[in-house]
Short mmCIF file of C-alpha atoms in Angstrom, two decimals:
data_model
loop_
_atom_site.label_atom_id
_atom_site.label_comp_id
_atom_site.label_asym_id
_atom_site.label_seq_id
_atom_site.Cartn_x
_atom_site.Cartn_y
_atom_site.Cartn_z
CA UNK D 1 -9.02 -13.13 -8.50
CA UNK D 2 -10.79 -15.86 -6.97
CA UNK D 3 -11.58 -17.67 -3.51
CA UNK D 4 -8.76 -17.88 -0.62
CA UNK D 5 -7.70 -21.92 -0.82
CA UNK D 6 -9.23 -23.49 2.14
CA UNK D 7 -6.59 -25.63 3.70
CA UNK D 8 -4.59 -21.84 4.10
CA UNK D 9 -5.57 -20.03 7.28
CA UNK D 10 -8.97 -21.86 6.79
CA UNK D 11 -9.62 -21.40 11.02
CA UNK D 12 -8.90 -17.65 10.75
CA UNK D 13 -12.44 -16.05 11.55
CA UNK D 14 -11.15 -12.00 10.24
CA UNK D 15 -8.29 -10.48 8.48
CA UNK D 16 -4.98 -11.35 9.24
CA UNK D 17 -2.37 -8.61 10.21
CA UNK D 18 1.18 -9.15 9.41
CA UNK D 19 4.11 -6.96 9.99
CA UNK D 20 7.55 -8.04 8.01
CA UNK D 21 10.81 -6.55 9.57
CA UNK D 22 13.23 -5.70 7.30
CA UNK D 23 15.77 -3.82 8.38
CA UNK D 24 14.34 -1.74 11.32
CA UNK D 25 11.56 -0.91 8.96
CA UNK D 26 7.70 -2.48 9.19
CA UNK D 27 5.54 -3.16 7.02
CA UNK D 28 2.18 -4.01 7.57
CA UNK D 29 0.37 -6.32 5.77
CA UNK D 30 -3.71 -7.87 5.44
CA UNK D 31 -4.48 -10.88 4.41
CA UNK D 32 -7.95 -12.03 4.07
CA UNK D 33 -8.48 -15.51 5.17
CA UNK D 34 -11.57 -16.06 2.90
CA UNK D 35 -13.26 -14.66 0.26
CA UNK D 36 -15.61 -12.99 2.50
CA UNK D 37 -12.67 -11.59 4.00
CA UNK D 38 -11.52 -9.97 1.03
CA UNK D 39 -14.71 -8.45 -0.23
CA UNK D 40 -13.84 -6.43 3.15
CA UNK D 41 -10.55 -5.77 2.62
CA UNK D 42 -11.63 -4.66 -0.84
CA UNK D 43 -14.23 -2.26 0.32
CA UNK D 44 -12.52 -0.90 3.31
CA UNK D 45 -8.86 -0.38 1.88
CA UNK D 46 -6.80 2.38 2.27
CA UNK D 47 -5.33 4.82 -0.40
CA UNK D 48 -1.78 3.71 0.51
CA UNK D 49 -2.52 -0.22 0.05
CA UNK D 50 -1.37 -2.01 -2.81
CA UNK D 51 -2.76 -5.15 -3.42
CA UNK D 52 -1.24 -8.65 -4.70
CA UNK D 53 -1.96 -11.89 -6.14
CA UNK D 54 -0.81 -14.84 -7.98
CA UNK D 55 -2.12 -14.33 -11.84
CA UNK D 56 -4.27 -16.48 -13.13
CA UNK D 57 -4.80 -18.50 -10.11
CA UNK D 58 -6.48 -18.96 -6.74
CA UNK D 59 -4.30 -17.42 -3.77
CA UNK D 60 -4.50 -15.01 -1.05
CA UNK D 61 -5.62 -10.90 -1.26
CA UNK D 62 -2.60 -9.60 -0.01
CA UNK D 63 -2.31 -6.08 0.68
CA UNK D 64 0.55 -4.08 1.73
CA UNK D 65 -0.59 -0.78 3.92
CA UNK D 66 2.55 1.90 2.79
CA UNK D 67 3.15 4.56 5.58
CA UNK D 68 1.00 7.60 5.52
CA UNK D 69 4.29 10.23 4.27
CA UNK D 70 5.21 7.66 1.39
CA UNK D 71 1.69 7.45 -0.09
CA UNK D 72 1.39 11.51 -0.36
CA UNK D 73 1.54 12.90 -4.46
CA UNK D 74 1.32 16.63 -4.92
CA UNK D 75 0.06 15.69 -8.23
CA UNK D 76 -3.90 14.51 -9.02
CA UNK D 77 -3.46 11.14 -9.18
CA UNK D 78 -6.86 9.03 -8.76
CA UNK D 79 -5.91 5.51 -8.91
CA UNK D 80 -2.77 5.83 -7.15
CA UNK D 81 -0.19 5.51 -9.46
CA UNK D 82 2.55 6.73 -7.71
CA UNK D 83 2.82 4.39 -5.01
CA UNK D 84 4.22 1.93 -7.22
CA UNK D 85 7.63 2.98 -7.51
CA UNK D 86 7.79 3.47 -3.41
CA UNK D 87 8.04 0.30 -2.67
CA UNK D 88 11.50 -0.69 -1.94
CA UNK D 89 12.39 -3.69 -4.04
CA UNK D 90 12.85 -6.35 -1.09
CA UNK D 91 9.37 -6.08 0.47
CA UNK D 92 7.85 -6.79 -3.49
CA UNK D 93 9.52 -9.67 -3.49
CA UNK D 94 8.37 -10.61 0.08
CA UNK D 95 4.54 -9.66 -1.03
CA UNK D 96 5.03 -11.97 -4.24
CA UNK D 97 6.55 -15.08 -2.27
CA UNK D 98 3.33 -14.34 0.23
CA UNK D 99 1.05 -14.81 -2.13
CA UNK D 100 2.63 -17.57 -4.14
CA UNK D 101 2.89 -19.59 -0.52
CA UNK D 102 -0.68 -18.59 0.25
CA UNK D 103 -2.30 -20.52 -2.98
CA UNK D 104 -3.03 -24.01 -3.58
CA UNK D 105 -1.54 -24.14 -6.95
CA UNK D 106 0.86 -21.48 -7.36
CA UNK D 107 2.77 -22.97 -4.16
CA UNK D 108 3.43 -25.74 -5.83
CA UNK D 109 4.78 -24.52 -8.76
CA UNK D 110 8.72 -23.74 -8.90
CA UNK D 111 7.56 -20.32 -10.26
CA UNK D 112 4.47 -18.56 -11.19
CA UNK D 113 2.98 -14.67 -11.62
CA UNK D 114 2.17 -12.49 -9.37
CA UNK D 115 0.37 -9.47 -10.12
CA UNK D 116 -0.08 -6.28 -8.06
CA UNK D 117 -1.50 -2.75 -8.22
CA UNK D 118 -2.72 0.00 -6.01
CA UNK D 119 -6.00 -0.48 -4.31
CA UNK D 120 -7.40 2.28 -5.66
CA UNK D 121 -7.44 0.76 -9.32
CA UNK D 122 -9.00 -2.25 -8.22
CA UNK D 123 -12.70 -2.77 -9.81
CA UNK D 124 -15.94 -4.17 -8.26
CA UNK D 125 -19.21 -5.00 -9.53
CA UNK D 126 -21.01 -6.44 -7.37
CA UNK D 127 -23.63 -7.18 -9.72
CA UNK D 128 -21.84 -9.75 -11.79
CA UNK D 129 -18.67 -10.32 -9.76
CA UNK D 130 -18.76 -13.30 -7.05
CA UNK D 131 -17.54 -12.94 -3.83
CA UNK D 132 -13.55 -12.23 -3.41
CA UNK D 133 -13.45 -11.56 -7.16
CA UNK D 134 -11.90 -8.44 -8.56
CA UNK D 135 -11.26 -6.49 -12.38
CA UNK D 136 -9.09 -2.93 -12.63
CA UNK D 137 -9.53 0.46 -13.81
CA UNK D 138 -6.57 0.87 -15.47
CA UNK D 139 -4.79 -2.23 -16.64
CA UNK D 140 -1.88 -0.14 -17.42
CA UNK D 141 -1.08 0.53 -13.50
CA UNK D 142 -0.94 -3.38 -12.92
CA UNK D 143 2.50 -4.99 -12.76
CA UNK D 144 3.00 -8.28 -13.81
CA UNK D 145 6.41 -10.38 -12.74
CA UNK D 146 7.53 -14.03 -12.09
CA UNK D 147 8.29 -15.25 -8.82
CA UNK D 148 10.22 -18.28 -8.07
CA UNK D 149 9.80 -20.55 -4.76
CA UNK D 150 11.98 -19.88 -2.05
CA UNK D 151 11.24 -21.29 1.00
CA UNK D 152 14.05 -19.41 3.31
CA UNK D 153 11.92 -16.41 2.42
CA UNK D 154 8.49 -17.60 3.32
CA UNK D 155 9.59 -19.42 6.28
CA UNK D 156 11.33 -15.68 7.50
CA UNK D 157 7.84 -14.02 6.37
CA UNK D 158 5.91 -16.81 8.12
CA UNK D 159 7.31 -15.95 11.62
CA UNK D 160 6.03 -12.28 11.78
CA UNK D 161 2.56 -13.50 11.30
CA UNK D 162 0.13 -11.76 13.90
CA UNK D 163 -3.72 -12.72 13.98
CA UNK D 164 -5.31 -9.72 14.59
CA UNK D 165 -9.56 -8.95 14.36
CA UNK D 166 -9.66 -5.37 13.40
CA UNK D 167 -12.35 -3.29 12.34
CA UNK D 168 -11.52 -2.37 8.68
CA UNK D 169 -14.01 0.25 9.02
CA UNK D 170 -13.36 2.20 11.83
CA UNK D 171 -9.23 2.18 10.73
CA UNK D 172 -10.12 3.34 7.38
CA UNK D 173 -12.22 6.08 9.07
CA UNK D 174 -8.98 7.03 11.35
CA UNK D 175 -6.80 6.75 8.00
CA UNK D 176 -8.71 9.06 6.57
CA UNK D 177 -8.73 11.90 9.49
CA UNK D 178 -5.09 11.70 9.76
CA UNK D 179 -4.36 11.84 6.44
CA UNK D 180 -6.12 15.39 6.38
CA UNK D 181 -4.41 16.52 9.57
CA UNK D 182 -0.59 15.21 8.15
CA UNK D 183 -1.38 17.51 4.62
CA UNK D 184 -2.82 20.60 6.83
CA UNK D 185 0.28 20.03 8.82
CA UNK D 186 2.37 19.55 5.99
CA UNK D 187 0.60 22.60 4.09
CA UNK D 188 1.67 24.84 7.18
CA UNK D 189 4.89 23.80 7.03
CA UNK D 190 5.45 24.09 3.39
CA UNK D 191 3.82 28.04 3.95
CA UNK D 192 6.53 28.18 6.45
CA UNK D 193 9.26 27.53 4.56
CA UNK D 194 8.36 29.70 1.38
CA UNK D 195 6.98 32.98 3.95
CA UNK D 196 11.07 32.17 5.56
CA UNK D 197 12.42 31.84 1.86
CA UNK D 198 10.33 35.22 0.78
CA UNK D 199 12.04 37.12 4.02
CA UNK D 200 15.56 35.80 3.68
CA UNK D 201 15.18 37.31 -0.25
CA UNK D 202 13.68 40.85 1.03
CA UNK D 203 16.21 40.72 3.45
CA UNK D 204 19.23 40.08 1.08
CA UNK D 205 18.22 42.83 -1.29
CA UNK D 206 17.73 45.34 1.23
CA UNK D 207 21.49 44.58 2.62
CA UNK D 208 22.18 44.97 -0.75
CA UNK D 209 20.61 48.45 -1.24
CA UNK D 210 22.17 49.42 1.47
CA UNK D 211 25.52 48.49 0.43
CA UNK D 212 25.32 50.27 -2.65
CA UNK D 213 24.35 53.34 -1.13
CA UNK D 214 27.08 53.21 1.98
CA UNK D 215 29.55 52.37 -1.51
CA UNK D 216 28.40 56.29 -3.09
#
């Protein structure tokens, strides 16, 4: 991954917000407008973010925020893995024609690859990386697939655009105290249902103990 191309968004002093309606539904979406952007996008992401580029060459860090409920796995799953079959199939395409738009090359180009994989695998070393540059933990959780221009798209995606000067920080700080209260809530509820399920059973086979002895 390399620098943002300059003549894209170049005035934009912090991350740009985007929300894409399709259907009813939003998604939110960052996109740095630098590479100093990025390196705070990288550091600052959430768990539920998967991230995009074109492959092989310069573009946007574009980063698609999935809602809190759709990013939960009752499994261990470090790097995320999950969250890539959870994205509906129209808002990948919208994330690849973003990022092939948002690069000096690849929008040029009648198609091109776009890579993308959950924030969490991304990899940083700041010690020999440069600025906006990233690797992955696991190559085998990237997805690789070809995108081909079409301008009705990015001109659709191009009208929800919303600059927007958040702290990444302080929202990955919230992220993370509402994600603990949705799985306590969630927990409770789950207790809930199997303390209801464990009654309704109790229940049934006294009834039934008591029909076989009203039977004698």
């Amino acid at each position: 991954a390399q620098d943002r191309p300059p003549d894209v968004g170049a005035t934009v002093a912090t991350s740009r917000r985007r929300a894409l309606q399709r259907k009813r539904t939003t998604q939110v979406v960052y996109m740095g407008a630098d590479k100093w952007e990025n390196e705070q996008l990288i550091e600052w992401g959430w768990k539920s973010d998967v991230w995009f580029h074109v492959d092989g060459l310069s573009s946007a860090h574009v980063y698609l925020r999935l809602p809190l409920a759709s990013a939960q796995s009752d499994e261990p799953d470090k790097r995320c893995g999950h969250l890539m079959d959870r994205i509906p199939e129209g808002v990948i395409e919208d994330m690849c024609q973003l990022v092939k738009a948002n690069s000096i090359e690849g929008c040029k180009k009648t198609s091109c690859m776009v890579v993308y994989t959950p924030w969490a695998n991304l990899h940083k070393d700041e010690t020999t990386m440069q600025a906006g540059a990233v690797g992955f933990h696991d190559c085998k959780l990237r997805v690789v697939r070809r995108v081909d221009k079409d301008r009705q798209a990015v001109k659709r995606i191009e009208k929800t655009r919303r600059e927007a000067h958040p702290d990444l920080q302080q929202e990955r700080l919230a992220y993370e105290r509402e994600a603990v209260t949705w799985r306590k809530a969630r927990d409770r509820d789950t207790r809930g249902k199997r303390l209801a399920a464990d009654k309704e059973a109790r229940d049934a086979a006294r009834r039934e103990v008591d029909e076989t002895r009203a039977a004698r």
